[in-house]
Coordinates of C-alpha atoms in Angstrom, one line a residue:
M6 CA 30.7 19.4 -18.2
F7 CA 27.7 21.8 -20.5
D8 CA 28.5 24.7 -21.3
L9 CA 31.2 27.5 -21.8
P10 CA 30.4 31.2 -21.2
Y11 CA 34.1 32.2 -21.4
C12 CA 37.5 30.6 -22.8
A13 CA 40.9 32.4 -22.8
G14 CA 40.0 35.9 -21.9
R15 CA 37.0 36.1 -24.3
D16 CA 33.8 36.5 -23.6
L17 CA 31.4 33.6 -25.7
T18 CA 28.2 35.1 -24.5
R19 CA 26.9 36.6 -27.5
V20 CA 28.0 33.3 -29.2
P21 CA 25.3 30.5 -30.2
L22 CA 25.5 27.5 -27.5
R23 CA 26.2 25.5 -30.7
E24 CA 29.5 27.2 -31.6
R25 CA 30.2 27.2 -27.9
R26 CA 29.8 23.5 -27.2
A27 CA 32.0 22.7 -30.1
L28 CA 35.3 24.8 -28.1
L29 CA 34.3 23.3 -25.1
H30 CA 34.5 20.2 -26.8
E31 CA 38.0 21.5 -28.4
W32 CA 39.1 22.9 -25.1
L33 CA 38.2 19.9 -23.1
D34 CA 40.2 17.1 -25.9
A35 CA 43.7 19.6 -25.3
H36 CA 42.8 19.1 -21.7
P37 CA 42.2 15.8 -21.1
S38 CA 41.6 15.3 -17.5
D39 CA 39.4 12.4 -15.5
R40 CA 37.9 14.8 -12.9
V41 CA 35.6 16.6 -15.8
R42 CA 33.8 15.2 -18.7
F43 CA 31.9 16.5 -21.8
S44 CA 28.3 16.7 -21.0
A45 CA 26.6 14.8 -23.5
D46 CA 23.4 16.3 -26.0
F47 CA 20.6 14.0 -27.2
P48 CA 19.5 15.3 -30.8
V49 CA 16.6 13.1 -30.9
A50 CA 12.6 13.6 -30.0
P51 CA 12.8 14.5 -26.2
E52 CA 9.4 12.9 -26.0
A53 CA 11.4 9.4 -26.2
L54 CA 14.7 10.8 -24.2
L55 CA 12.4 11.8 -21.5
R56 CA 11.3 8.2 -21.3
S57 CA 14.0 6.7 -21.6
A58 CA 15.5 8.7 -18.7
C59 CA 12.3 7.9 -16.3
E60 CA 13.4 4.0 -17.0
L61 CA 16.7 4.8 -15.7
G62 CA 15.3 6.6 -12.3
V63 CA 16.3 9.6 -12.8
E64 CA 14.7 13.2 -12.1
G65 CA 14.5 14.3 -15.9
I66 CA 16.6 15.8 -18.4
I67 CA 17.3 19.9 -19.9
G68 CA 16.7 20.7 -22.7
K69 CA 18.7 24.1 -24.8
R70 CA 17.4 25.5 -27.6
V71 CA 21.5 25.1 -30.0
D72 CA 21.5 28.5 -31.4
S73 CA 20.4 30.5 -27.7
T74 CA 23.2 32.8 -26.9
Y75 CA 24.2 32.6 -22.4
V76 CA 21.4 34.4 -20.0
A77 CA 22.6 34.3 -16.5
G78 CA 19.7 32.6 -14.7
R79 CA 16.9 31.7 -15.7
S80 CA 15.3 32.0 -19.5
S81 CA 13.2 30.7 -22.3
S82 CA 15.8 29.5 -24.1
W83 CA 15.9 26.3 -21.8
V84 CA 13.4 24.1 -20.2
K85 CA 13.5 21.2 -17.6
L86 CA 11.2 18.4 -18.3
K87 CA 11.2 16.3 -15.3
C88 CA 9.8 12.4 -14.5
S89 CA 8.2 12.2 -11.2
N90 CA 6.6 15.0 -9.3
R91 CA 8.6 17.4 -7.1
Q92 CA 8.2 21.0 -6.9
E93 CA 8.3 24.1 -4.0
F94 CA 5.4 24.6 -1.6
V95 CA 5.1 27.1 1.1
I96 CA 5.7 25.5 4.6
G97 CA 2.4 26.7 7.1
G98 CA 2.7 25.1 10.0
Y99 CA 3.9 21.7 11.8
T100 CA 2.7 18.8 14.0
D101 CA 3.8 17.3 17.0
P102 CA 6.2 14.4 16.2
Q103 CA 5.3 10.7 17.2
G104 CA 7.2 8.0 19.3
S105 CA 10.9 8.8 19.9
R106 CA 11.3 11.3 16.6
N107 CA 12.7 15.2 17.8
G108 CA 11.4 18.4 16.7
F109 CA 8.1 17.4 14.3
G110 CA 6.6 15.5 13.4
A111 CA 5.2 16.4 9.2
L112 CA 5.3 19.5 7.5
L113 CA 2.1 21.2 6.5
I114 CA 2.2 22.8 3.1
G115 CA 0.5 24.8 0.6
V116 CA 0.2 26.4 -2.5
H117 CA -1.6 29.7 -3.3
D118 CA -3.8 29.5 -5.6
D119 CA -2.4 29.8 -9.6
S120 CA -3.4 33.6 -9.5
G121 CA -0.2 33.9 -7.3
A122 CA 0.6 36.4 -3.9
P123 CA -0.2 38.2 -2.3
S124 CA -3.2 38.4 -4.0
G125 CA -3.3 34.9 -3.9
T126 CA -4.7 32.4 -1.1
L127 CA -2.3 29.8 -0.2
R128 CA -4.2 26.9 -0.2
Y129 CA -3.8 23.0 2.2
A130 CA -1.3 20.7 0.3
G131 CA -0.8 18.2 2.6
K132 CA 1.5 17.0 4.6
V133 CA 4.8 16.2 4.6
G134 CA 6.5 13.2 7.1
S135 CA 9.6 12.1 5.7
G136 CA 12.7 12.6 3.9
F137 CA 14.5 14.4 6.9
D138 CA 17.7 13.3 9.2
E139 CA 18.7 13.9 12.3
R140 CA 20.5 17.8 12.2
Q141 CA 17.7 18.4 9.5
L142 CA 14.9 17.7 11.7
R143 CA 16.9 20.2 14.8
E144 CA 17.7 23.0 12.1
L145 CA 14.0 22.6 11.0
Y146 CA 13.0 23.3 14.1
A147 CA 14.3 25.8 15.1
Q148 CA 13.4 27.9 12.1
L149 CA 9.3 27.1 12.5
K150 CA 9.5 27.8 15.9
A151 CA 11.0 31.4 15.4
R152 CA 7.7 31.8 13.3
E153 CA 5.0 30.5 14.9
T154 CA 1.9 32.4 15.1
S155 CA -1.7 31.9 16.4
T156 CA -3.5 32.0 13.4
S157 CA -3.6 29.2 10.5
P158 CA -2.4 30.5 7.2
F159 CA -3.9 28.5 5.4
A160 CA -7.6 28.9 3.5
Q161 CA -9.3 26.4 4.8
R162 CA -9.0 24.0 7.6
V163 CA -6.6 22.2 7.8
P164 CA -8.0 18.4 9.4
E165 CA -4.5 17.8 11.2
R166 CA -4.5 17.3 15.4
G167 CA -1.9 19.0 17.2
A168 CA -0.8 21.4 14.6
H169 CA 1.0 24.3 15.0
W170 CA 0.3 27.2 12.7
V171 CA 3.3 29.6 11.5
R172 CA 3.9 32.7 8.9
P173 CA 4.4 31.1 5.5
E174 CA 7.8 32.5 4.4
L175 CA 9.8 29.4 4.4
V176 CA 9.7 27.5 1.1
A177 CA 10.4 22.9 0.9
E178 CA 11.2 21.2 -2.3
V179 CA 8.5 17.5 -1.9
S180 CA 8.9 15.0 -4.4
F181 CA 6.1 13.2 -4.0
T182 CA 3.7 10.8 -6.1
Q183 CA 0.7 12.4 -7.9
W184 CA -1.9 14.4 -6.2
T185 CA -5.4 14.1 -5.8
G186 CA -8.3 15.4 -6.8
G187 CA -9.4 17.5 -3.6
G188 CA -5.3 19.1 -4.5
R189 CA -3.0 17.2 -2.1
I190 CA 0.0 15.6 -2.6
R191 CA 0.3 11.6 -1.8
H192 CA 3.6 10.0 -1.1
G193 CA 5.1 13.3 0.4
V194 CA 8.6 13.2 0.7
F195 CA 11.4 16.3 1.8
R196 CA 14.0 17.2 -0.1
G197 CA 15.6 21.0 1.4
L198 CA 14.5 24.3 1.9
R199 CA 14.8 26.8 -1.1
D200 CA 16.5 30.6 -1.2
D201 CA 16.0 30.9 -4.1
K202 CA 12.3 31.4 -4.4
P203 CA 10.0 34.0 -2.7
A204 CA 7.0 31.8 -0.5
A205 CA 4.8 34.4 -2.2
R206 CA 5.0 33.1 -5.9
I207 CA 5.1 29.4 -5.2
V208 CA 1.3 28.1 -6.8
R209 CA 1.1 24.7 -8.2
E210 CA 3.1 23.5 -11.4
R211 CA 0.8 22.3 -14.4
P212 CA 2.9 19.4 -16.4
R213 CA 3.5 19.5 -20.1
K214 CA 3.5 17.4 -22.1
A215 CA 6.7 16.5 -23.8
G216 CA 5.9 16.7 -27.7
T217 CA 8.3 18.9 -29.9
L218 CA 12.0 20.1 -27.8
A219 CA 10.8 23.6 -29.3
A220 CA 7.3 23.5 -27.8
A221 CA 8.4 22.6 -24.4
Q222 CA 10.1 25.4 -24.4
D223 CA 7.7 28.0 -25.2
P224 CA 3.7 28.3 -24.3
A225 CA 1.4 28.5 -26.9
P226 CA 1.6 32.3 -27.9
D227 CA -1.4 34.3 -26.9
P228 CA -2.9 34.4 -30.4
R229 CA -4.2 38.3 -29.6
A230 CA -0.2 39.0 -29.2
A231 CA 0.1 36.6 -32.7
R232 CA -2.7 38.6 -34.5
L233 CA -1.0 42.4 -33.4
L234 CA 2.0 41.4 -33.7
G235 CA 1.8 40.5 -37.2
S236 CA -0.7 43.4 -38.5
V237 CA 2.9 45.0 -38.5
R238 CA 6.1 44.6 -40.1
V239 CA 9.1 45.2 -38.1
T240 CA 12.6 46.0 -40.3
N241 CA 16.3 44.9 -38.8
P242 CA 14.7 42.3 -36.4
E243 CA 18.2 40.7 -35.1
R244 CA 19.1 43.6 -34.6
V245 CA 20.7 43.7 -31.1
I246 CA 18.7 46.2 -28.7
D247 CA 21.2 45.6 -25.3
A248 CA 24.3 43.6 -25.4
T249 CA 24.6 42.5 -22.3
S250 CA 21.4 40.3 -22.5
G251 CA 21.3 40.1 -26.2
I252 CA 17.8 41.7 -26.5
T253 CA 16.4 42.5 -30.4
K254 CA 14.3 44.3 -31.4
L255 CA 11.9 41.8 -32.3
D256 CA 12.2 40.7 -28.4
V257 CA 10.9 44.5 -27.4
V258 CA 8.2 44.1 -30.7
R259 CA 7.0 41.3 -29.1
Y260 CA 7.0 41.9 -25.7
Y261 CA 4.8 45.3 -25.8
A262 CA 2.3 43.1 -28.1
L263 CA 1.7 41.3 -25.1
V264 CA 2.0 42.9 -22.5
A265 CA -0.6 46.2 -24.7
P266 CA -4.4 45.0 -22.7
T267 CA -2.1 45.6 -19.9
M268 CA -0.8 48.4 -19.9
M269 CA -3.2 50.6 -22.3
P270 CA -5.4 51.2 -19.1
H271 CA -2.1 53.2 -17.5
L272 CA -1.8 55.5 -21.4
K273 CA -5.7 55.5 -22.2
R274 CA -6.4 59.7 -23.2
R275 CA -2.4 60.6 -21.6
P276 CA -0.1 62.5 -23.6
V277 CA 2.8 60.6 -23.7
A278 CA 6.8 61.0 -24.6
L279 CA 8.2 58.1 -25.8
V280 CA 12.2 57.2 -25.8
R281 CA 14.0 56.3 -29.5
A282 CA 17.0 54.4 -29.9
P283 CA 17.3 53.7 -32.7
D284 CA 21.2 51.9 -32.5
G285 CA 20.4 50.3 -28.9
I286 CA 20.5 51.3 -25.1
D287 CA 24.3 52.2 -26.0
G288 CA 23.5 53.9 -29.2
Q289 CA 22.5 58.0 -28.9
R290 CA 18.7 58.0 -27.8
F291 CA 16.4 60.5 -28.2
F292 CA 12.6 61.8 -26.7
Q293 CA 9.3 62.2 -29.0
K294 CA 6.7 64.4 -28.3
H295 CA 5.5 66.3 -31.0
A296 CA 7.3 65.2 -33.8
S297 CA 5.0 63.5 -36.5
T298 CA 3.6 60.8 -36.3
S299 CA 2.7 59.9 -39.4
A300 CA 4.9 55.9 -39.3
M301 CA 3.1 55.4 -36.7
P302 CA -1.0 54.5 -36.3
G303 CA -2.4 53.6 -33.6
V304 CA -0.1 57.0 -32.4
R305 CA -2.0 60.3 -32.9
S306 CA -1.6 64.1 -32.6
L307 CA -3.6 65.6 -29.8
D308 CA -5.1 68.6 -30.4
P309 CA -2.9 72.0 -30.1
K310 CA -5.6 73.3 -27.5
Y311 CA -3.2 71.4 -24.8
D312 CA -0.1 72.6 -25.4
P313 CA -0.7 76.0 -26.8
G314 CA 1.9 77.5 -28.7
E315 CA 3.9 74.7 -29.1
E316 CA 4.0 71.2 -31.6
P317 CA 0.4 69.2 -31.0
L318 CA 1.6 66.5 -28.1
I319 CA 1.3 62.7 -28.7
E320 CA -1.2 60.4 -27.2
I321 CA -0.8 56.3 -27.9
A322 CA -4.6 55.7 -28.6
G323 CA -4.6 52.2 -29.0
E324 CA -3.1 48.2 -28.6
K325 CA -1.2 48.9 -32.4
G326 CA 0.4 52.0 -31.5
L327 CA 2.4 50.5 -28.9
V328 CA 3.9 47.6 -32.0
T329 CA 4.3 50.3 -33.5
A330 CA 6.1 52.3 -31.7
A331 CA 8.8 49.8 -31.0
Q332 CA 8.6 49.5 -34.6
M333 CA 9.9 52.8 -34.2
N334 CA 12.4 51.6 -32.0
A335 CA 10.9 53.6 -29.1
I336 CA 12.1 51.3 -25.5
E337 CA 10.6 53.4 -23.3
V338 CA 7.4 55.0 -22.9
H339 CA 6.7 57.8 -20.7
T340 CA 3.3 59.5 -19.3
W341 CA 2.0 62.8 -17.6
N342 CA 0.5 62.9 -14.6
A343 CA -2.8 64.4 -16.8
T344 CA -5.3 63.2 -18.8
T345 CA -7.2 65.2 -21.5
R346 CA -10.5 64.7 -19.7
A347 CA -8.6 67.0 -17.4
I348 CA -5.1 68.9 -18.7
E349 CA -4.4 71.1 -16.3
K350 CA -5.8 68.8 -13.7
P351 CA -3.2 66.1 -12.6
D352 CA -4.7 63.6 -11.5
R353 CA -2.0 61.7 -9.7
I354 CA 1.6 62.7 -7.6
V355 CA 4.0 60.9 -8.5
F356 CA 7.7 60.0 -5.9
D357 CA 10.3 59.0 -7.6
L358 CA 13.1 57.1 -5.2
D359 CA 16.1 57.7 -7.2
P360 CA 19.8 56.8 -4.6
G361 CA 22.3 58.1 -4.8
E362 CA 26.0 56.1 -4.7
G363 CA 26.4 53.9 -1.8
V364 CA 22.8 54.1 -1.3
E365 CA 22.0 49.7 -0.1
W366 CA 18.9 48.3 -2.1
T367 CA 17.9 47.6 1.1
A368 CA 17.9 51.2 2.6
V369 CA 15.4 51.7 -0.9
R370 CA 13.1 49.6 0.8
E371 CA 12.8 50.8 4.1
A372 CA 12.5 54.5 2.4
A373 CA 9.5 53.0 0.1
Q374 CA 8.6 52.2 3.5
L375 CA 8.8 55.6 5.5
V376 CA 6.9 57.1 2.6
Q377 CA 4.4 55.1 2.4
A378 CA 3.4 55.6 6.6
L379 CA 4.3 59.6 5.5
L380 CA 1.2 59.2 3.2
D381 CA -0.2 57.8 5.1
E382 CA -0.6 59.8 7.8
L383 CA -1.3 61.9 5.3
Q384 CA -4.5 60.4 4.4
L385 CA -3.0 59.0 1.3
R386 CA -3.3 55.7 0.4
S387 CA -0.4 55.1 -2.2
F388 CA 0.6 52.7 -4.6
L389 CA 4.2 51.4 -5.5
K390 CA 6.0 50.2 -8.9
T391 CA 9.6 49.4 -9.6
S392 CA 11.2 51.7 -11.6
G393 CA 12.9 49.2 -14.2
G394 CA 16.6 51.2 -13.7
K395 CA 17.8 51.4 -10.3
G396 CA 14.7 52.8 -7.6
L397 CA 11.2 52.9 -7.1
H398 CA 8.4 54.9 -7.8
V399 CA 5.4 55.5 -5.2
V400 CA 2.6 57.0 -7.3
V401 CA -0.3 58.5 -5.5
P402 CA -4.0 59.0 -7.2
I403 CA -6.0 61.7 -6.0
A404 CA -9.2 64.1 -7.8
P405 CA -8.9 65.9 -10.5
K406 CA -9.1 68.6 -8.5
H407 CA -6.0 71.1 -8.5
G408 CA -3.9 72.7 -11.1
W409 CA -0.3 72.3 -11.5
D410 CA 1.3 75.1 -8.9
T411 CA -0.2 73.7 -5.9
V412 CA -0.6 70.0 -7.0
K413 CA 3.1 70.5 -7.1
D414 CA 3.7 72.7 -4.3
L415 CA 2.4 69.6 -2.2
S416 CA 4.5 67.5 -3.3
R417 CA 7.7 69.2 -3.0
A418 CA 6.3 70.1 0.7
I419 CA 6.5 66.3 1.3
V420 CA 9.4 65.7 0.5
V421 CA 11.0 69.0 2.0
H422 CA 9.2 67.5 4.7
L423 CA 11.1 64.4 4.1
A424 CA 14.3 65.4 4.3
R425 CA 14.5 67.6 6.6
T426 CA 12.7 65.0 9.4
L427 CA 15.1 62.1 8.6
P428 CA 18.5 64.2 6.5
G429 CA 20.5 61.3 7.1
R430 CA 18.4 59.2 4.4
F431 CA 16.6 62.0 1.8
V432 CA 17.4 64.5 0.0
S433 CA 15.1 67.0 -1.6
K434 CA 17.8 68.4 -3.7
S435 CA 18.6 66.0 -7.1
G436 CA 22.7 66.3 -8.0
A437 CA 24.9 63.6 -7.0
S438 CA 27.5 65.8 -4.5
N439 CA 23.6 66.1 -2.7
R440 CA 22.3 62.7 -2.5
K441 CA 26.0 60.5 -1.9
G442 CA 24.5 57.9 0.7
R443 CA 21.2 59.3 0.3
I444 CA 17.9 58.9 -0.9
F445 CA 17.0 62.1 -3.1
V446 CA 12.9 62.2 -3.6
D447 CA 11.7 63.7 -7.8
Y448 CA 9.3 65.6 -6.7
L449 CA 10.1 67.5 -9.9
R450 CA 7.6 64.6 -12.2
N451 CA 4.6 67.1 -11.1
G452 CA 4.9 69.4 -12.8
R453 CA 3.2 70.4 -15.6
G454 CA 4.7 68.1 -18.6
A455 CA 7.4 66.5 -16.8
T456 CA 6.8 62.9 -17.2
T457 CA 7.3 59.5 -15.6
V458 CA 8.3 56.4 -17.3
A459 CA 4.7 54.0 -17.9
A460 CA 4.1 50.9 -16.1
W461 CA 4.9 47.8 -17.6
S462 CA 7.2 50.3 -19.6
T463 CA 10.3 48.5 -20.8
R464 CA 13.9 50.6 -19.9
G465 CA 17.1 51.3 -22.3
R466 CA 19.4 49.8 -19.4
P467 CA 21.4 46.7 -19.6
G468 CA 19.2 43.8 -18.6
I469 CA 15.9 46.1 -20.1
G470 CA 14.7 46.2 -17.1
V471 CA 10.9 46.8 -16.7
S472 CA 8.7 49.1 -14.2
V473 CA 6.1 46.7 -12.5
P474 CA 3.5 47.8 -10.9
V475 CA 3.3 45.4 -6.7
A476 CA 1.1 44.9 -3.8
W477 CA 3.1 47.5 -0.4
E478 CA 3.5 43.8 1.1
E479 CA 5.3 42.8 -2.6
L480 CA 7.8 44.8 -0.6
P481 CA 10.8 42.8 1.0
E482 CA 10.9 40.5 -2.0
L483 CA 12.5 42.9 -4.4
T484 CA 15.9 42.9 -5.2
G485 CA 15.9 45.9 -7.4
G486 CA 14.6 48.3 -9.4
A487 CA 15.5 46.1 -12.3
H488 CA 13.7 42.8 -10.4
W489 CA 12.1 42.2 -13.6
T490 CA 13.3 42.3 -17.0
L491 CA 12.1 41.9 -20.5
R492 CA 13.6 38.3 -20.8
T493 CA 11.3 37.6 -16.7
V494 CA 8.7 39.5 -16.9
E495 CA 5.6 37.6 -18.9
P496 CA 4.9 34.8 -16.1
R497 CA 4.1 38.2 -14.0
L498 CA 1.7 39.0 -16.4
A499 CA -0.1 35.6 -15.9
Q500 CA -0.8 37.4 -12.0
P501 CA -3.6 39.8 -10.5
D502 CA -3.3 42.9 -11.0
P503 CA -1.8 44.3 -7.7
W504 CA -3.3 48.0 -8.9
A505 CA -6.9 46.7 -9.5
D506 CA -8.7 49.3 -8.0
Y507 CA -6.1 52.5 -8.5
A508 CA -9.0 53.2 -11.2
S509 CA -10.9 54.0 -8.3
T510 CA -9.2 55.3 -6.1
R511 CA -9.8 59.0 -5.8
Q512 CA -8.8 61.2 -3.2
G513 CA -8.9 64.5 -2.0
I514 CA -5.7 66.1 -1.3
E515 CA -6.8 69.0 0.7
A516 CA -6.0 67.7 4.6
A517 CA -2.4 66.9 3.0
M518 CA -1.8 70.8 1.8
R519 CA -2.9 71.4 5.6
A520 CA -1.8 69.2 7.6
L521 CA 1.5 71.1 5.6
G522 CA 0.8 74.4 4.8
V523 CA 0.7 74.6 1.6
V524 CA -2.2 77.2 -0.3
T525 CA -3.6 76.9 -3.7
R526 CA -2.1 79.2 -5.5
T527 CA -5.0 80.5 -6.8
A528 CA -6.2 80.9 -2.4
A529 CA -2.2 82.6 -2.3
N530 CA -2.9 84.5 -5.6
A531 CA -6.6 86.0 -4.4
S532 CA -5.9 87.1 -0.2
S533 CA -1.9 88.9 -1.7

């Protein structure tokens, strides 16, 4: 045994690994067994340990921080160092069997560009014809036949005779000796299918030299993020923000330093509301829309003309503003649907899909597809993002031509149409009793002064989910509104932006208004 997250009714997930292992050792000493033994640790230089492990012929070693708390699943606190080349590949086809072999001859496999999918291209990486027993050949062949297609999923020509193509959905784990200069593997051996990794996320893994264990666990920090983080003094960095994940205030500040260049285009010129949680997500929280910003360099007050009769609105004017806001305990960043270029004319419509009690996640995904289909019929292109919480956000960029009331009327008409057409799925009225077993599509976020959590913002919920832009093609892969959390989102930042053409998409809403019988408020007033 290696770890002990619980013992004698006590939750040890917040206890450092060093102490958990000491307790585990004591418990096993007091309860000896021939079937369970304590897995020893080796506090030596990892490069020497890895070399010895490889000489013994094992797959590799696992290293973990001795001061880390317990986090379920993958996290930056542990790392796998491999002896041989072994990784996952996408199955894109197969060849005919030869001789007495049944099923298929070899799998045709590939990896996406390092940029990832769906934007990434599937590159052919060779074939794998060994490692199968008769049962695997039979069962895998049935899965391949069910996914056959007439076109190759690979970007380049595959030089294999008798190739059959399949939809690139299955993921195979393969061991091999080396990569060739042309991006093919040598002597591949099939090790099994993987159903815990989506095919769209499979890229070529790059080996990393074994240096210190800390270096192997933590990639080199982004220099820009490091400079930004170094420009702010973080007070009480060790304070735990979320007890369920162990995420600290410093973790949040570091995240915003890293995400700042990616997030700033979603904040530029938009009034914001900050959700601040000085005592963590379980303590008292408050919205900050108008308060003094003297303690937050990079967060500035806007001209009072944008909200007459109220205290000045605030805007995050630069990357440092994100980091200083996090230092001042901001856990969420919400934005208006208009910019200061035209504050009275919104430039987007937001539909928040908020599932009620008893709604399965598959129903939320299907609901998003139905919303997209209706918007397509209305000639409105939409973009998708996770909410970081329970649901999904569907965002429609529009040309800033109409006032707040008109845009809100259109959004309401769209939601009412959904609720009338599919009353078993959608409801247009808020309230827990109204939406039990159904999904409330919140259009109220389209009124003047209403806000929606910004793309890439963290959420003040257990686990600290993140609101992440996604491509519509990725929707089937999402496991929840908090598919990404602060602990898991960093690799996503390295992938291509699925909203790359969002900023250039500015659509008129007139056709949709005519289809749903919505008129502008000014036109209605003139006719009366």
